[in-house]
Coordinates of N, CA, C and O in Angstrom, one line a residue:
X263 N 10.5 13.9 10.9 CA 9.2 13.3 11.1 C 8.1 14.2 10.5 O 8.1 15.4 10.5
X264 N 7.0 13.5 10.1 CA 5.9 14.2 9.6 C 4.9 14.7 10.7 O 5.0 14.2 11.8
X265 N 4.1 15.7 10.3 CA 3.1 16.2 11.2 C 1.7 15.8 10.7 O 1.5 16.0 9.5
X266 N 0.8 15.4 11.5 CA -0.5 15.0 11.1 C -1.5 15.9 11.9 O -1.4 16.0 13.1
X267 N -2.4 16.5 11.2 CA -3.4 17.3 11.8 C -4.8 16.7 11.5 O -5.1 16.3 10.4
X268 N -5.5 16.5 12.6 CA -6.8 15.8 12.5 C -7.9 16.9 12.9 O -7.9 17.4 14.0
X269 N -8.8 17.2 12.0 CA -9.8 18.2 12.2 C -11.2 17.6 12.4 O -11.4 16.5 12.0
X270 N -12.0 18.4 12.9 CA -13.5 18.1 13.1 C -13.7 16.8 13.9 O -14.5 16.0 13.5
X271 N -13.0 16.6 15.0 CA -13.2 15.5 15.8 C -14.3 15.8 16.8 O -14.5 16.9 17.3
X272 N -15.1 14.8 17.1 CA -16.2 15.0 18.0 C -15.6 15.3 19.4 O -14.6 14.7 19.8
X273 N -16.2 16.2 20.2 CA -15.7 16.5 21.5 C -15.6 15.3 22.4 O -14.7 15.2 23.2
X274 N -16.6 14.4 22.3 CA -16.5 13.2 23.2 C -15.3 12.3 22.8 O -14.7 11.7 23.7
X275 N -14.9 12.3 21.6 CA -13.8 11.5 21.2 C -12.5 12.1 21.7 O -11.6 11.4 22.2
X276 N -12.4 13.4 21.6 CA -11.2 14.1 22.2 C -11.1 13.9 23.7 O -10.1 13.7 24.2
X277 N -12.3 14.0 24.3 CA -12.3 13.8 25.8 C -11.8 12.4 26.1 O -11.0 12.2 27.0
X278 N -12.3 11.4 25.4 CA -11.9 10.0 25.6 C -10.4 9.8 25.4 O -9.7 9.1 26.1
X279 N -9.9 10.5 24.3 CA -8.4 10.4 24.1 C -7.6 11.0 25.2 O -6.6 10.4 25.7
X280 N -8.1 12.2 25.8 CA -7.4 12.8 26.9 C -7.4 11.9 28.1 O -6.4 11.8 28.9
X281 N -8.6 11.3 28.4 CA -8.7 10.4 29.5 C -7.8 9.2 29.4 O -7.0 8.8 30.3
X282 N -7.8 8.6 28.2 CA -6.9 7.4 27.9 C -5.5 7.8 28.1 O -4.7 7.0 28.6
X283 N -5.1 9.0 27.6 CA -3.7 9.4 27.7 C -3.3 9.6 29.2 O -2.3 9.1 29.6
X284 N -4.2 10.2 30.0 CA -3.9 10.4 31.4 C -3.8 9.0 32.1 O -2.9 8.8 32.9
X285 N -4.6 8.0 31.7 CA -4.5 6.7 32.3 C -3.2 6.1 32.0 O -2.7 5.2 32.8
X286 N -2.6 6.4 30.8 CA -1.3 5.8 30.4 C -0.1 6.7 30.8 O 1.0 6.4 30.4
X287 N -0.4 7.9 31.4 CA 0.7 8.8 31.8 C 1.3 9.4 30.6 O 2.5 9.7 30.6
X288 N 0.6 9.7 29.5 CA 1.1 10.3 28.3 C 0.3 11.6 28.0 O -0.8 11.7 28.5
X289 N 0.9 12.4 27.1 CA 0.1 13.5 26.6 C -0.9 13.0 25.6 O -0.8 11.8 25.1
X290 N -1.9 13.8 25.3 CA -2.9 13.3 24.3 C -2.2 13.1 22.9 O -2.5 12.1 22.2
X291 N -1.2 13.9 22.6 CA -0.5 13.7 21.3 C 0.3 12.4 21.3 O 0.3 11.6 20.4
X292 N 1.0 12.1 22.4 CA 1.7 10.8 22.5 C 0.7 9.6 22.5 O 1.0 8.6 21.9
X293 N -0.4 9.8 23.1 CA -1.4 8.7 23.1 C -1.9 8.5 21.7 O -2.1 7.4 21.2
X294 N -2.2 9.6 21.0 CA -2.6 9.5 19.6 C -1.6 8.8 18.7 O -1.9 7.9 17.9
X295 N -0.3 9.1 18.9 CA 0.8 8.4 18.2 C 0.8 6.9 18.5 O 0.9 6.1 17.6
X296 N 0.6 6.6 19.8 CA 0.6 5.2 20.2 C -0.5 4.4 19.6 O -0.4 3.3 19.1
X297 N -1.7 5.0 19.6 CA -2.9 4.4 19.0 C -2.7 4.1 17.5 O -2.9 3.0 17.0
X298 N -2.2 5.1 16.8 CA -1.9 4.9 15.4 C -0.9 3.8 15.2 O -1.0 3.0 14.3
X299 N 0.2 3.9 16.0 CA 1.3 2.9 15.8 C 0.7 1.5 16.0 O 1.0 0.5 15.2
X300 N -0.1 1.3 17.1 CA -0.7 -0.1 17.3 C -1.6 -0.5 16.2 O -1.5 -1.7 15.8
X301 N -2.4 0.4 15.8 CA -3.4 0.0 14.7 C -2.7 -0.3 13.4 O -3.0 -1.3 12.7
X302 N -1.8 0.5 13.0 CA -1.2 0.4 11.7 C 0.0 -0.6 11.6 O 0.3 -1.1 10.6
X303 N 0.5 -1.0 12.8 CA 1.6 -2.1 12.8 C 1.1 -3.4 13.4 O 1.9 -4.3 13.6
X304 N -0.2 -3.5 13.7 CA -0.7 -4.7 14.4 C -0.1 -4.9 15.8 O -0.1 -6.0 16.3
X305 N 0.3 -3.8 16.4 CA 0.8 -3.8 17.7 C 2.3 -4.1 17.8 O 2.9 -4.0 18.9
X306 N 2.9 -4.5 16.7 CA 4.3 -4.8 16.8 C 5.2 -3.6 16.7 O 4.8 -2.6 16.1
X307 N 6.3 -3.6 17.3 CA 7.2 -2.5 17.3 C 7.8 -2.3 15.9 O 8.0 -3.3 15.2
X308 N 8.1 -1.0 15.5 CA 8.7 -0.8 14.2 C 10.1 -1.5 14.2 O 10.8 -1.7 15.2
X309 N 10.5 -1.9 13.0 CA 11.8 -2.6 12.8 C 12.9 -1.6 13.0 O 12.8 -0.4 12.6
X310 N 14.0 -2.0 13.7 CA 15.2 -1.1 13.7 C 15.6 -0.9 12.3 O 15.4 -1.6 11.4
X311 N 16.4 0.2 12.1 CA 16.8 0.6 10.8 C 17.6 -0.5 10.1 O 17.4 -0.7 8.9
X312 N 18.5 -1.2 10.8 CA 19.3 -2.2 10.1 C 18.4 -3.3 9.6 O 18.6 -3.8 8.5
X313 N 17.4 -3.7 10.4 CA 16.4 -4.8 9.9 C 15.6 -4.3 8.8 O 15.4 -5.0 7.8
X314 N 15.1 -3.0 8.8 CA 14.3 -2.5 7.7 C 15.2 -2.4 6.5 O 14.7 -2.8 5.4
X315 N 16.4 -2.0 6.6 CA 17.3 -2.0 5.4 C 17.5 -3.4 4.8 O 17.6 -3.6 3.6
X316 N 17.7 -4.4 5.7 CA 17.9 -5.8 5.2 C 16.6 -6.2 4.5 O 16.7 -6.9 3.4
X317 N 15.4 -5.9 5.0 CA 14.2 -6.3 4.3 C 14.1 -5.6 3.0 O 13.7 -6.3 2.0
X318 N 14.4 -4.4 2.9 CA 14.4 -3.6 1.7 C 15.4 -4.2 0.7 O 15.0 -4.4 -0.5
X319 N 16.6 -4.5 1.1 CA 17.6 -5.1 0.2 C 17.1 -6.5 -0.3 O 17.2 -6.8 -1.5
X320 N 16.4 -7.3 0.5 CA 15.9 -8.6 0.1 C 14.8 -8.4 -1.0 O 14.7 -9.1 -2.0
X321 N 13.9 -7.4 -0.7 CA 12.8 -7.1 -1.6 C 13.4 -6.7 -3.0 O 13.0 -7.1 -4.0
X322 N 14.4 -5.8 -3.0 CA 15.0 -5.4 -4.2 C 15.7 -6.5 -5.0 O 15.6 -6.6 -6.2
X323 N 16.3 -7.4 -4.2 CA 16.9 -8.6 -4.8 C 15.9 -9.5 -5.5 O 16.0 -9.9 -6.7
X324 N 14.7 -9.7 -4.8 CA 13.7 -10.5 -5.4 C 13.0 -9.9 -6.6 O 12.5 -10.6 -7.4
X325 N 12.9 -8.6 -6.6 CA 12.2 -7.9 -7.7 C 13.1 -7.3 -8.8 O 12.6 -6.7 -9.7
X326 N 14.4 -7.6 -8.7 CA 15.3 -7.0 -9.7 C 15.0 -7.6 -11.1 O 14.6 -8.7 -11.2
X327 N 15.1 -6.7 -12.0 CA 14.9 -7.1 -13.4 C 13.5 -7.2 -13.9 O 13.2 -7.7 -15.0
X328 N 12.5 -6.9 -13.1 CA 11.1 -7.0 -13.5 C 10.7 -5.9 -14.4 O 9.6 -6.0 -15.0
X329 N 11.5 -4.8 -14.5 CA 11.2 -3.8 -15.5 C 9.9 -3.1 -15.2 O 9.1 -2.9 -16.1
X330 N 9.6 -2.7 -14.0 CA 8.4 -2.0 -13.7 C 8.4 -0.6 -14.3 O 9.5 0.0 -14.5
X331 N 7.3 0.0 -14.5 CA 7.1 1.3 -15.1 C 7.6 2.4 -14.2 O 7.5 2.2 -13.0
X332 N 8.1 3.4 -14.7 CA 8.5 4.6 -13.9 C 7.2 5.3 -13.4 O 6.1 5.1 -13.9
X333 N 7.4 6.1 -12.4 CA 6.3 6.9 -11.8 C 5.7 7.8 -12.9 O 4.4 7.9 -13.0
X334 N 6.5 8.4 -13.7 CA 6.0 9.2 -14.8 C 5.1 8.5 -15.8 O 4.1 9.0 -16.2
X335 N 5.6 7.3 -16.1 CA 4.8 6.4 -17.1 C 3.4 6.1 -16.4 O 2.4 6.1 -17.1
X336 N 3.4 5.7 -15.2 CA 2.2 5.3 -14.5 C 1.2 6.5 -14.4 O 0.0 6.4 -14.6
X337 N 1.8 7.7 -14.1 CA 0.9 8.9 -14.1 C 0.3 9.2 -15.5 O -0.9 9.5 -15.6
X338 N 1.1 9.1 -16.5 CA 0.7 9.4 -17.9 C -0.5 8.4 -18.2 O -1.5 8.8 -18.7
X339 N -0.3 7.1 -17.9 CA -1.3 6.1 -18.2 C -2.6 6.4 -17.5 O -3.7 6.2 -18.0
X340 N -2.4 6.7 -16.2 CA -3.6 7.0 -15.4 C -4.4 8.2 -16.0 O -5.6 8.2 -16.1
X341 N -3.6 9.3 -16.4 CA -4.3 10.5 -16.9 C -5.0 10.2 -18.3 O -6.1 10.6 -18.5
X342 N -4.3 9.4 -19.1 CA -4.9 9.0 -20.4 C -6.1 8.2 -20.2 O -7.1 8.3 -20.9
X343 N -6.1 7.3 -19.2 CA -7.3 6.5 -18.9 C -8.5 7.3 -18.4 O -9.6 7.1 -18.9
X344 N -8.2 8.3 -17.6 CA -9.2 9.2 -17.1 C -9.8 10.0 -18.2 O -11.0 10.3 -18.3
X345 N -8.9 10.5 -19.1 CA -9.3 11.3 -20.2 C -10.2 10.5 -21.2 O -11.2 11.0 -21.7
X346 N -9.8 9.2 -21.4 CA -10.6 8.3 -22.2 C -12.0 8.1 -21.6 O -13.0 8.0 -22.3
X347 N -12.0 8.0 -20.3 CA -13.3 7.8 -19.6 C -14.2 9.0 -19.8 O -15.5 8.8 -20.0
X348 N -13.7 10.2 -19.8 CA -14.5 11.4 -20.0 C -15.0 11.5 -21.4 O -16.1 12.0 -21.6
X349 N -14.2 11.1 -22.4 CA -14.6 11.2 -23.8 C -15.3 10.0 -24.3 O -15.8 10.0 -25.4
X350 N -15.3 8.9 -23.5 CA -15.9 7.7 -24.0 C -15.1 6.8 -24.9 O -15.5 5.9 -25.5
X351 N -13.8 7.2 -25.0 CA -12.9 6.4 -25.8 C -11.9 5.7 -24.9 O -11.8 6.0 -23.7
X352 N -11.2 4.7 -25.4 CA -10.3 4.0 -24.6 C -8.9 4.0 -25.2 O -8.8 3.9 -26.5
X353 N -7.8 4.2 -24.4 CA -6.5 4.2 -25.0 C -5.8 2.9 -24.8 O -4.6 2.8 -25.0
X354 N -6.5 1.9 -24.4 CA -5.9 0.6 -24.2 C -5.8 -0.2 -25.5 O -6.4 0.0 -26.4

């Protein structure tokens, strides 16, 4: 699992987080995780691994053969575009 560090929080916000955590019987860290989970998933529980794998397999099936660019190609195009913006030229 990843670690997230949040800096420069207002003292009142941290106090409110600790109070909310205590009201829910959780640590401030656990409360923070729950707030993020609710906001970023619309309140729904994360999919079990099997369901997530099935969704991913379906997505791959639907998008097979589309020939999307590789990450390296996309990075190169983005860099060339930014370089063109700086020089006033376009690579398109």
